[in-house]
DNA sequence: CTGAAAGCGCTAACAT
DNA sequence: ATGTTAGCGCTTTCAG
């Protein structure tokens, strides 16, 4: 069943070279020869051996997606788009989970699957920009999210500061004045949460509202349970709040759940907004206001980046690729 | 940076054979030699070449997860467990999406990534059992879900009939009598929906309740929007309903959303239950009653299956592997 | 236009 | 205990 080039060549009465040419459609082959070879190919059900091609050509056709967890809806949706885009470019995508563990991030950065990967798309959680730059593996790397890597590494981002400012501005525009922020992650080197916090503060300051530390609730992770816990913390502390900006939709869904548990009506008593535009948010009760990053564009930008690095010249200098986002106002903020 | 065995051997003043032995920890090597080789290995930063190993040994260390879409929460959660379990077994997992397209399912079944995969875990959607059996690729295959493949293919399932019966029984036990079923998929060869429907009907019949065709609402897909549309259809048709059993949590979340849109209170006016126990369901408002398949056990069973097939003997005969499930009663059914 | 053959890096059978 | 070498399947240089 697994025929190789030599067997096909024998059957067609030609040399391996000619069969290879037919298979790759590369050089000139006489039409009659081509037909004969093609028949042999079909009859034997020839399928090129990826390992041999890889060994010979140095390209595996594999790219790795390295993320904290694939079960998280945001990464799940992104992975879907990345897989689609990878396929269009002839790549197969493998998935590696880090769980946000710095050792595991290091390990994968140093070589996924025995270096058998043409490129990496990574969302680091724990590793610093300096750590990220230091790696023995030569495979091109593109980061997802704000790493502030001094422009030495490709990364794809949205303008988190602007987006957070817009969203907070929207909450203010609906008349809210005591707006909490759930989601700062001071323990992480990943700069995303910091930027969203900055945008939030900017909006408050622009509106002449005070920045109250009691309204900024840090979280360890971005799971729904963390959002719920943060919300309960806020409510049980008796802090006056009329809106919550959560730094992810997952946090917001948790917050929504906790708010309902406290008998609060959303948005009448409390406005809740998230970030990421995951599908759950659209069907939450009430539907969640959020910032929608253009996920397809993120996937495209990341893979275009890798593709550019794999061209002969190595492509342009590493850059920060900013992708569009949009404010999605839904029922949860009235 | 990318040193090979020969370079290491030269540096250590030994043969490639010895270096290979040290690397794989295989045969007996004199301690002093071993140490010298190890130093050379470290100094040159040697890392084995996966392509060469694969070509030589016939094992790529790759397994493929072939599913309709990774962005779906159920598959996302499952993929997370599969990636974890794969890693424990020394495999790297790649993901291929079919979108439920029969041509694409066929194509992937015939060989993922140029056959460079040691095994496949697949959730077929459109291909019939007969189609599934006919394939040129020799890589072991294990199916997720009910394929009724005449015992000729390995597949991992939960007892869908029993689970659906239990869940419907629970709805009946809470006093509901007009129980709709959202989710039959008569157009699919995948038998999962059919089994859940069977379990639902069994429970009704056991309780002496009539099976009303108007209460069985088929869906094209399992997205939240399909659940919402089905729920709206049911409500606008004026059918009397006091409970809905949705064949997936996604459908149920959509139904919940639509019910809220119609001003119905859940569970007071309407009980809603799902299937799959995705995280969204736990944090929905109200929290969703559901059937929780043991996803970790599913991942383990699938990979154990592949591992068994890859042993010398080819492992035991193909089988249907039944994994445990549990009824999770939450607020949505009172 | 087609054939012969080198060689990618590794493992393992065969030597010593 | 260690050295030598064939060969996995493919692409591509060199001949013709």
XYZ file of C-alpha atoms (C1' of nucleotides) in Angstrom:
700
model
C 0.000 0.000 0.000
C 2.771 2.427 0.878
C 4.642 2.512 -2.403
C 7.771 4.557 -2.773
C 9.249 6.360 -5.736
C 11.460 3.494 -6.759
C 8.609 1.049 -6.981
C 6.601 3.483 -9.047
C 9.608 4.082 -11.275
C 10.088 0.370 -11.838
C 6.472 -0.117 -12.744
C 6.472 2.814 -15.134
C 9.806 1.795 -16.608
C 11.438 5.132 -15.873
C 13.903 6.460 -13.330
C 13.126 7.779 -9.903
C 14.044 11.225 -11.091
C 11.253 11.275 -13.625
C 8.669 10.078 -11.159
C 9.769 12.724 -8.713
C 9.378 15.300 -11.444
C 5.870 14.158 -12.205
C 4.886 14.117 -8.557
C 6.142 17.603 -7.873
C 5.033 18.847 -11.284
C 8.434 20.408 -11.441
C 10.590 19.975 -14.523
C 9.707 19.226 -18.093
C 8.443 15.719 -18.695
C 7.281 14.356 -22.049
C 3.480 14.122 -22.073
C 3.452 10.407 -22.832
C 6.002 9.690 -20.098
C 4.019 11.766 -17.687
C 0.874 9.828 -18.446
C 2.561 6.499 -18.005
C 4.064 7.575 -14.705
C 0.774 8.982 -13.551
C -0.892 5.663 -14.188
C 1.723 3.826 -12.156
C 1.315 6.401 -9.412
C -2.428 5.860 -9.316
C -2.238 2.108 -9.535
C 0.154 1.864 -6.627
C -1.637 4.549 -4.665
C 1.578 6.452 -4.174
C 1.680 9.045 -1.409
C 4.848 11.011 -0.726
C 6.606 10.247 2.526
C 6.579 13.296 4.738
C 9.525 12.162 6.840
C 11.808 11.775 3.847
C 10.753 15.108 2.410
C 11.341 16.736 5.724
C 14.746 15.164 6.151
C 15.741 16.113 2.660
C 14.201 19.541 2.412
C 14.374 20.725 5.989
C 10.711 21.722 6.004
C 8.202 19.691 7.971
C 5.071 21.549 6.954
C 4.223 21.753 10.645
C 3.645 24.805 12.753
C 3.074 24.820 16.477
C 0.504 26.738 18.439
C 1.827 27.184 21.960
C -0.816 28.491 24.346
C -1.775 28.245 27.999
C -4.830 26.084 27.344
C -6.821 25.100 24.325
C -9.999 24.637 26.357
C -10.221 28.364 26.970
C -12.850 29.709 24.560
C -10.704 32.570 23.327
C -7.825 30.295 22.420
C -10.227 27.735 21.036
C -11.731 30.241 18.637
C -8.314 31.569 17.716
C -6.990 28.055 17.184
C -9.856 27.412 14.802
C -8.914 30.396 12.678
C -5.237 29.548 12.841
C -5.909 25.997 11.727
C -7.951 27.297 8.791
C -5.294 29.770 7.768
C -2.517 27.251 8.256
C -4.272 24.845 5.964
C -4.598 27.481 3.253
C -0.848 27.880 3.398
C -0.146 24.159 3.310
C 0.759 23.880 6.968
C -0.531 21.500 9.582
C -0.992 22.936 13.044
C -0.069 21.169 16.227
C -1.079 22.338 19.664
C 1.041 22.519 22.775
C -0.358 23.614 26.111
C 1.822 25.353 28.643
C -0.683 25.819 31.433
C 1.131 29.123 31.921
C 4.019 27.228 33.498
C 7.326 29.020 32.897
C 9.328 25.789 32.717
C 7.029 24.376 30.125
C 7.066 27.623 28.161
C 10.843 27.523 28.208
C 10.932 23.921 27.130
C 8.634 24.486 24.182
C 10.411 27.638 23.159
C 13.594 25.607 23.023
C 12.120 23.210 20.542
C 8.684 21.822 19.960
C 8.524 18.191 18.968
C 12.273 17.868 18.451
C 12.591 21.029 16.389
C 10.439 19.385 13.752
C 8.405 22.507 13.319
C 8.712 25.234 10.706
C 7.417 27.956 12.983
C 5.810 28.783 16.313
C 2.828 30.885 17.238
C 3.028 31.431 20.961
C 1.055 33.165 23.630
C 3.485 33.483 26.530
C 2.204 33.905 29.996
C 5.094 33.702 32.368
C 8.260 34.248 30.392
C 9.815 37.702 30.223
C 10.733 39.358 26.922
C 14.393 38.665 27.679
C 13.635 34.977 28.235
C 11.680 34.888 25.036
C 14.566 36.168 22.995
C 17.031 33.621 24.312
C 16.436 30.393 22.455
C 18.470 27.791 20.627
C 15.713 26.784 18.254
C 15.953 28.516 14.929
C 12.296 28.138 13.968
C 10.609 31.495 13.431
C 8.510 32.685 16.332
C 5.565 35.036 16.466
C 4.006 36.059 19.736
C 0.349 36.678 20.423
C -0.304 39.540 22.749
C 1.580 42.399 24.194
C 5.078 41.372 25.133
C 6.860 44.683 24.832
C 9.734 42.676 23.430
C 11.689 45.757 22.430
C 10.791 45.218 18.819
C 13.131 42.237 18.628
C 10.375 39.704 18.215
C 7.370 39.604 15.971
C 4.154 39.979 17.839
C 0.530 40.397 16.877
C -1.629 42.570 19.078
C -4.660 44.775 19.168
C -4.453 48.236 20.652
C -5.415 47.157 24.156
C -5.043 50.590 25.684
C -7.366 52.191 23.155
C -9.852 49.338 23.339
C -10.043 49.429 27.135
C -10.394 53.193 27.014
C -13.239 52.951 24.506
C -15.066 50.355 26.505
C -14.681 52.236 29.772
C -15.739 55.381 27.951
C -18.870 53.610 26.824
C -19.692 52.650 30.418
C -19.202 56.253 31.483
C -21.391 57.432 28.610
C -24.231 55.268 29.890
C -24.063 57.181 33.151
C -21.969 54.832 35.256
C -19.487 56.445 37.614
C -18.372 53.685 39.983
C -16.700 51.378 37.513
C -14.704 48.432 38.790
C -11.958 46.680 36.830
C -11.671 42.932 37.261
C -8.596 41.384 35.733
C -5.275 43.116 36.521
C -2.515 40.512 36.705
C 0.468 42.191 38.284
C 2.234 38.834 38.656
C 2.451 38.278 34.905
C 5.071 39.568 32.515
C 2.494 39.361 29.781
C 1.611 43.007 29.268
C -1.962 42.609 28.109
C -3.680 43.102 31.462
C -1.436 46.060 32.246
C -2.445 47.751 29.021
C -6.136 47.200 29.625
C -5.702 48.643 33.083
C -3.941 51.660 31.617
C -6.772 52.230 29.143
C -9.333 51.932 31.908
C -7.540 54.494 34.040
C -7.129 56.851 31.113
C -10.843 56.814 30.436
C -11.665 57.504 34.074
C -9.205 60.331 34.208
C -10.468 61.863 30.972
C -13.969 61.845 32.423
C -12.755 63.411 35.628
C -13.571 60.301 37.652
C -11.284 59.256 40.509
C -9.189 56.086 40.216
C -10.150 54.045 43.236
C -7.734 51.181 44.080
C -10.584 49.349 45.796
C -12.267 49.092 42.411
C -9.308 47.354 40.792
C -9.535 43.650 41.527
C -6.587 41.520 40.436
C -7.051 37.888 39.462
C -4.729 34.907 39.312
C -6.255 33.370 36.209
C -8.792 34.321 33.585
C -11.306 31.589 34.272
C -14.975 32.141 34.930
C -14.475 31.103 38.523
C -11.922 33.873 39.018
C -14.389 36.413 37.679
C -17.100 35.092 39.954
C -14.788 35.192 42.976
C -13.662 38.730 42.199
C -17.254 39.879 41.821
C -18.262 38.299 45.113
C -15.261 39.886 46.778
C -16.306 43.268 45.480
C -19.916 42.847 46.548
C -19.201 41.415 49.955
C -16.709 44.204 50.670
C -19.640 46.563 50.301
C -17.825 48.668 47.695
C -20.265 50.832 45.791
C -20.219 49.725 42.166
C -22.477 50.400 39.223
C -20.395 48.829 36.463
C -17.677 46.234 36.013
C -15.162 46.077 33.219
C -13.719 42.567 33.106
C -10.490 42.040 31.206
C -11.863 38.948 29.506
C -15.274 37.593 28.608
C -14.644 34.561 30.758
C -14.154 36.771 33.794
C -17.263 38.704 32.815
C -19.342 35.537 32.549
C -18.196 34.574 36.014
C -19.005 38.068 37.278
C -22.446 37.897 35.665
C -23.076 34.610 37.415
C -22.007 35.975 40.781
C -24.052 39.142 40.312
C -27.140 37.075 39.567
C -26.381 35.054 42.677
C -26.459 38.274 44.699
C -29.821 39.175 43.242
C -28.447 42.022 41.165
C -30.150 42.783 37.881
C -27.857 43.382 34.915
C -27.793 46.008 33.486
C -30.334 47.779 35.691
C -28.342 47.527 38.941
C -24.984 46.775 37.444
C -23.449 47.007 33.988
C -21.018 44.237 33.034
C -18.621 44.291 30.127
C -15.965 41.878 28.937
C -13.202 41.579 26.410
C -12.519 39.064 23.589
C -15.973 38.534 22.077
C -16.154 34.811 22.656
C -19.338 33.153 21.494
C -20.540 32.451 25.030
C -20.771 36.168 25.600
C -23.157 36.695 22.715
C -25.561 34.146 24.179
C -25.173 35.010 27.835
C -28.150 36.380 29.707
C -27.983 39.292 29.200
C -25.739 39.321 26.136
C -22.331 40.660 26.978
C -20.918 43.977 25.835
C -17.328 43.385 24.824
C -14.342 44.344 22.735
C -14.126 42.167 19.633
C -10.606 41.700 18.340
C -10.547 40.685 14.675
C -9.523 37.087 15.345
C -9.286 36.109 11.712
C -6.955 39.029 11.133
C -4.851 37.967 14.116
C -4.516 34.463 12.677
C -3.636 35.836 9.263
C -1.102 38.303 10.584
C 0.612 35.641 12.672
C 0.921 33.220 9.793
C 1.905 35.882 7.279
C 4.643 36.718 9.694
C 5.917 33.162 9.849
C 5.622 32.813 6.091
C 7.708 35.948 5.598
C 10.413 34.655 7.919
C 10.598 31.451 5.957
C 11.294 33.173 2.664
C 14.831 33.238 1.351
C 15.738 36.648 2.728
C 14.262 35.926 6.142
C 11.697 38.634 5.582
C 11.461 42.123 7.051
C 12.675 43.077 10.510
C 10.590 41.867 13.452
C 7.651 44.120 14.121
C 4.589 44.765 16.215
C 1.574 43.956 14.099
C -1.533 45.780 15.235
C -4.862 44.286 14.269
C -8.271 45.975 14.316
C -10.806 45.622 17.101
C -14.366 46.777 17.580
C -16.599 47.688 20.485
C -19.649 45.409 20.617
C -22.367 46.999 22.705
C -24.962 44.517 23.883
C -27.597 44.206 26.573
C -25.297 43.774 29.568
C -24.467 47.463 29.611
C -27.956 48.658 28.828
C 23.671 25.306 16.516
C 22.054 22.258 14.978
C 24.798 19.698 15.539
C 24.359 16.153 14.301
C 25.626 12.879 15.670
C 28.736 12.857 13.509
C 29.883 16.229 14.717
C 29.351 15.216 18.304
C 31.208 11.970 17.674
C 34.169 13.805 16.164
C 34.357 16.185 19.058
C 34.208 13.394 21.618
C 36.611 11.251 19.648
C 34.216 8.322 19.388
C 31.998 6.824 16.728
C 28.439 7.844 15.938
C 27.310 4.545 17.258
C 28.524 5.377 20.724
C 26.974 8.798 20.668
C 23.703 7.313 19.539
C 23.922 4.868 22.413
C 24.485 7.649 24.901
C 21.651 9.720 23.508
C 19.145 6.915 23.613
C 20.586 5.512 26.829
C 20.469 2.200 25.103
C 23.435 -0.146 25.220
C 26.328 -0.412 27.590
C 28.760 2.465 27.411
C 31.841 2.868 29.623
C 31.178 5.532 32.241
C 34.152 7.660 31.228
C 33.195 7.470 27.565
C 29.656 8.341 28.429
C 30.789 11.373 30.311
C 33.032 12.567 27.505
C 30.252 12.125 25.000
C 27.775 13.874 27.248
C 30.076 16.862 27.468
C 30.358 17.059 23.696
C 26.598 16.725 23.473
C 26.084 19.612 25.855
C 28.742 21.815 24.338
C 27.323 21.477 20.878
C 23.758 21.694 22.116
C 22.841 18.513 20.333
C 19.174 17.841 19.726
C 18.036 14.770 17.844
C 16.541 15.356 14.442
C 12.930 14.261 14.421
C 12.754 13.877 10.655
C 15.662 11.444 10.550
C 14.297 9.449 13.451
C 10.933 9.325 11.810
C 12.355 8.232 8.474
C 14.469 5.619 10.127
C 12.088 4.326 12.719
C 8.744 4.811 11.051
C 7.311 6.628 14.066
C 6.695 10.341 13.958
C 5.553 10.808 17.538
C 2.566 12.690 16.133
C -1.095 11.916 16.560
C -3.903 13.744 14.853
C -7.140 14.970 16.344
C -9.690 15.193 13.559
C -12.829 17.020 14.618
C -15.534 19.236 13.148
C -14.290 22.381 14.870
C -11.859 23.125 17.629
C -13.705 26.321 18.603
C -16.632 24.317 19.890
C -16.354 24.216 23.697
C -16.871 20.484 23.970
C -14.115 19.718 21.503
C -11.934 22.400 23.018
C -12.172 20.824 26.456
C -11.645 17.368 25.029
C -8.671 18.550 22.996
C -7.132 19.911 26.170
C -7.363 16.541 27.877
C -6.154 14.724 24.790
C -3.142 17.020 24.516
C -2.307 16.372 28.168
C -2.638 12.623 27.803
C -0.733 12.620 24.527
C 2.133 14.423 26.148
C 2.291 11.884 28.957
C 2.702 9.215 26.313
C 5.377 11.098 24.396
C 3.098 12.146 21.561
C 2.501 15.541 20.088
C -1.049 16.277 19.009
C -1.997 18.057 15.841
C -5.463 19.310 15.077
C -7.371 19.044 11.832
C -10.802 20.551 11.375
C -13.319 18.995 9.035
C -16.178 21.443 9.449
C -18.326 18.332 9.161
C -17.596 18.258 5.430
C -17.636 14.684 4.084
C -14.966 15.386 1.469
C -12.649 16.769 4.062
C -13.348 13.898 6.432
C -12.526 11.506 3.620
C -9.335 13.352 2.767
C -8.074 13.340 6.332
C -9.032 9.747 6.848
C -6.924 8.903 3.808
C -3.870 10.445 5.367
C -3.258 13.368 7.637
C -0.182 15.397 6.900
C 1.202 12.969 4.330
C 0.662 9.902 6.518
C 3.196 11.316 8.941
C 1.020 10.503 11.893
C 1.178 7.516 14.225
C -2.519 7.502 14.932
C -5.810 9.341 14.510
C -8.494 10.310 16.972
C -11.502 11.286 14.925
C -14.999 12.514 15.522
C -16.780 11.848 12.241
C -19.837 13.779 11.336
C -20.804 12.947 7.818
C -19.061 9.728 6.883
C -20.882 6.433 7.203
C -19.387 3.456 9.055
C -18.697 1.808 5.702
C -16.839 4.901 4.494
C -14.875 4.981 7.697
C -13.632 1.460 7.269
C -12.389 2.013 3.734
C -9.064 3.752 3.968
C -5.583 3.386 2.511
C -3.801 4.905 5.462
C -2.490 2.309 7.851
C -2.322 4.572 10.898
C -4.498 3.305 13.755
C -7.808 5.070 14.079
C -10.076 5.536 17.059
C -13.452 7.190 16.725
C -15.124 9.447 19.223
C -18.826 8.946 19.504
C -21.362 6.446 18.417
C -20.603 5.184 14.944
C -22.209 1.780 15.084
C -19.266 0.598 13.063
C -20.143 -3.054 13.433
C -17.368 -3.526 15.924
C -14.773 -3.238 13.186
C -13.392 0.044 14.415
C -12.336 1.210 17.830
C -14.629 3.824 19.230
C -14.975 5.546 22.567
C -18.448 6.427 23.728
C -20.601 7.023 26.723
C -23.911 5.241 27.083
C -25.940 7.931 25.363
C -29.228 6.069 25.577
C -28.944 5.589 29.315
C -27.724 9.129 29.890
C -30.562 10.681 27.901
C -33.034 8.446 29.700
C -31.661 9.469 33.091
C -31.801 13.133 32.252
C -35.319 12.943 30.849
C -36.302 10.901 33.890
C -34.998 13.656 36.112
C -37.135 16.211 34.262
C -40.162 13.998 34.706
C -39.333 13.539 38.389
C -39.454 17.303 38.879
C -43.017 17.240 37.630
C -42.564 18.205 33.993
C -44.788 16.476 31.496
C -44.453 18.436 28.263
C -40.785 17.862 27.567
C -39.347 18.930 24.246
C -36.169 17.504 22.700
C -33.972 19.894 20.768
C -31.203 18.276 18.808
C -32.179 15.296 16.649
C -30.019 15.251 13.516
C -31.637 12.823 11.112
C -29.318 13.975 8.298
C -26.195 12.725 10.072
C -24.752 9.252 10.020
C -23.202 9.994 13.389
C -25.413 8.039 15.729
C -25.073 10.165 18.836
C -28.181 12.277 18.360
C -30.212 9.214 17.444
C -29.219 7.513 20.675
C -30.085 10.518 22.793
C -33.426 10.672 21.067
C -33.978 6.997 21.808
C -33.159 7.513 25.492
C -35.517 10.482 25.653
C -38.360 8.474 24.130
C -37.708 5.540 26.430
C -37.994 7.739 29.497
C -41.257 9.246 28.286
C -42.682 5.874 27.529
C -41.610 4.455 30.881
C -43.401 7.320 32.583
C -46.484 6.783 30.473
C -46.081 10.117 28.720
C -46.979 10.388 25.034
C -44.240 10.945 22.452
C -45.288 14.080 20.611
C -43.505 14.653 17.279
C -44.140 18.379 17.624
C -41.876 18.340 20.670
C -38.930 16.885 18.779
C -37.092 19.706 17.073
C -34.255 18.735 14.729
C -31.255 21.002 14.215
C -28.701 21.324 11.443
C -25.770 22.094 13.729
C -25.040 22.128 17.427
C -24.263 25.808 17.761
C -25.893 28.102 20.256
C -27.708 29.853 17.438
C -29.342 26.584 16.403
C -30.560 26.055 19.945
C -31.936 29.565 20.094
C -33.677 29.180 16.737
C -35.204 25.848 17.754
C -36.457 27.314 21.011
C -38.019 30.284 19.251
C -39.635 27.944 16.748
C -41.128 25.943 19.564
C -42.409 29.014 21.410
C -43.799 30.800 18.387
C -45.593 27.643 17.287
C -47.495 27.900 20.528
C -46.617 24.341 21.519
C -47.192 23.799 25.211
C -43.804 23.064 26.804
C -42.614 22.948 30.391
C -39.132 21.503 29.831
C -36.528 21.221 27.114
C -33.874 18.586 26.823
C -31.170 19.851 24.472
C -28.767 17.321 23.014
C -25.787 19.553 23.767
C -24.973 22.319 26.222
C -24.403 24.697 23.346
C -27.935 24.135 22.126
C -29.172 24.555 25.683
C -27.349 27.846 26.117
C -28.975 29.089 22.926
C -32.351 27.861 24.162
C -31.816 29.582 27.498
C -31.048 32.798 25.679
C -34.163 32.530 23.514
C -36.343 31.645 26.510
C -35.117 34.712 28.353
C -35.862 36.736 25.248
C -39.460 35.528 25.402
C -39.718 36.565 29.016
C -39.796 33.021 30.329
C -38.302 32.342 33.722
C -36.047 29.320 33.995
C -36.718 27.019 35.779
C -40.045 28.398 37.070
C -41.777 28.547 33.674
C -39.476 26.232 31.786
C -36.808 23.730 32.746
C -33.791 23.544 30.436
C -31.188 20.792 30.376
C -28.184 20.143 28.195
C -25.569 17.525 27.520
C -21.737 17.601 27.635
C -21.030 19.617 30.785
C -19.040 22.366 29.145
C -17.779 25.063 31.459
C -20.141 27.686 30.055
C -23.047 25.664 31.339
C -21.826 25.772 34.924
C -21.709 29.559 34.819
C -24.831 30.171 32.807
C -27.745 31.970 34.421
C -29.241 29.793 35.725
C -26.568 27.107 35.871
C -27.328 24.330 33.439
C -28.372 20.825 34.376
C -26.484 18.455 32.119
C -24.955 15.060 31.528
C -21.244 15.115 32.283
C -19.241 12.589 30.299
C -15.932 11.780 31.943
C -13.840 13.678 29.406
C -10.512 12.739 30.924
C -11.517 9.094 30.716
C -12.526 9.562 27.085
C -9.118 11.034 26.282
C -7.356 8.237 28.128
C -9.399 5.499 26.517
C -8.796 6.909 23.044
C -5.059 7.137 23.518
C -4.771 3.794 25.253
C -6.495 2.385 22.242
C -3.985 3.912 19.850
C -1.107 2.844 22.039
C -2.374 -0.738 22.048
C -2.641 -0.755 18.259
C 0.941 0.402 18.003
C 2.340 -2.445 20.017
C 3.973 -5.323 18.224
C 0.926 -7.561 18.142
C -1.398 -4.821 16.983
C -3.298 -5.080 20.230
C -6.697 -6.599 20.949
C -9.556 -6.649 18.463
C -11.330 -3.349 17.816
C -13.919 -2.606 20.439
C -16.519 -0.204 21.702
C -15.090 1.472 24.782
C -17.767 2.773 27.104
C -16.795 5.552 29.475
C -18.667 6.743 32.551
C -20.995 9.724 32.677
C -22.852 11.493 35.420
C -26.030 13.491 35.748
C -25.286 17.029 36.982
C -28.404 18.592 38.394
C -28.178 22.368 38.630
C -30.493 25.350 38.869
C -31.897 25.286 35.342
C -34.171 22.388 36.150
C -35.120 23.593 39.598
C 14.146 15.258 -21.587
C 15.859 11.356 -18.537
C 19.224 8.436 -15.762
C 22.646 7.664 -11.973
C 23.903 8.720 -7.596
C 24.979 11.610 -3.480
C 23.377 12.678 0.845
C 19.873 14.678 4.535
C 20.583 12.367 10.234
C 19.584 8.572 12.400
C 19.392 3.499 14.055
C 20.778 -1.081 14.164
C 22.813 -5.165 12.091
C 27.343 -6.662 11.681
C 31.886 -6.523 12.889
C 35.751 -6.536 16.110
C 32.556 -1.769 24.655
C 32.931 0.510 20.415
C 33.719 1.139 15.246
C 31.753 0.685 10.371
C 28.176 0.937 7.417
C 23.638 0.104 5.007
C 19.569 2.120 4.190
C 14.901 4.588 5.476
C 12.471 7.843 0.770
C 13.179 11.806 -1.160
C 15.278 15.863 -3.943
C 18.642 17.573 -6.780
C 23.285 17.997 -8.931
C 25.722 16.214 -12.534
C 25.841 13.623 -16.851
C 24.276 12.435 -21.009
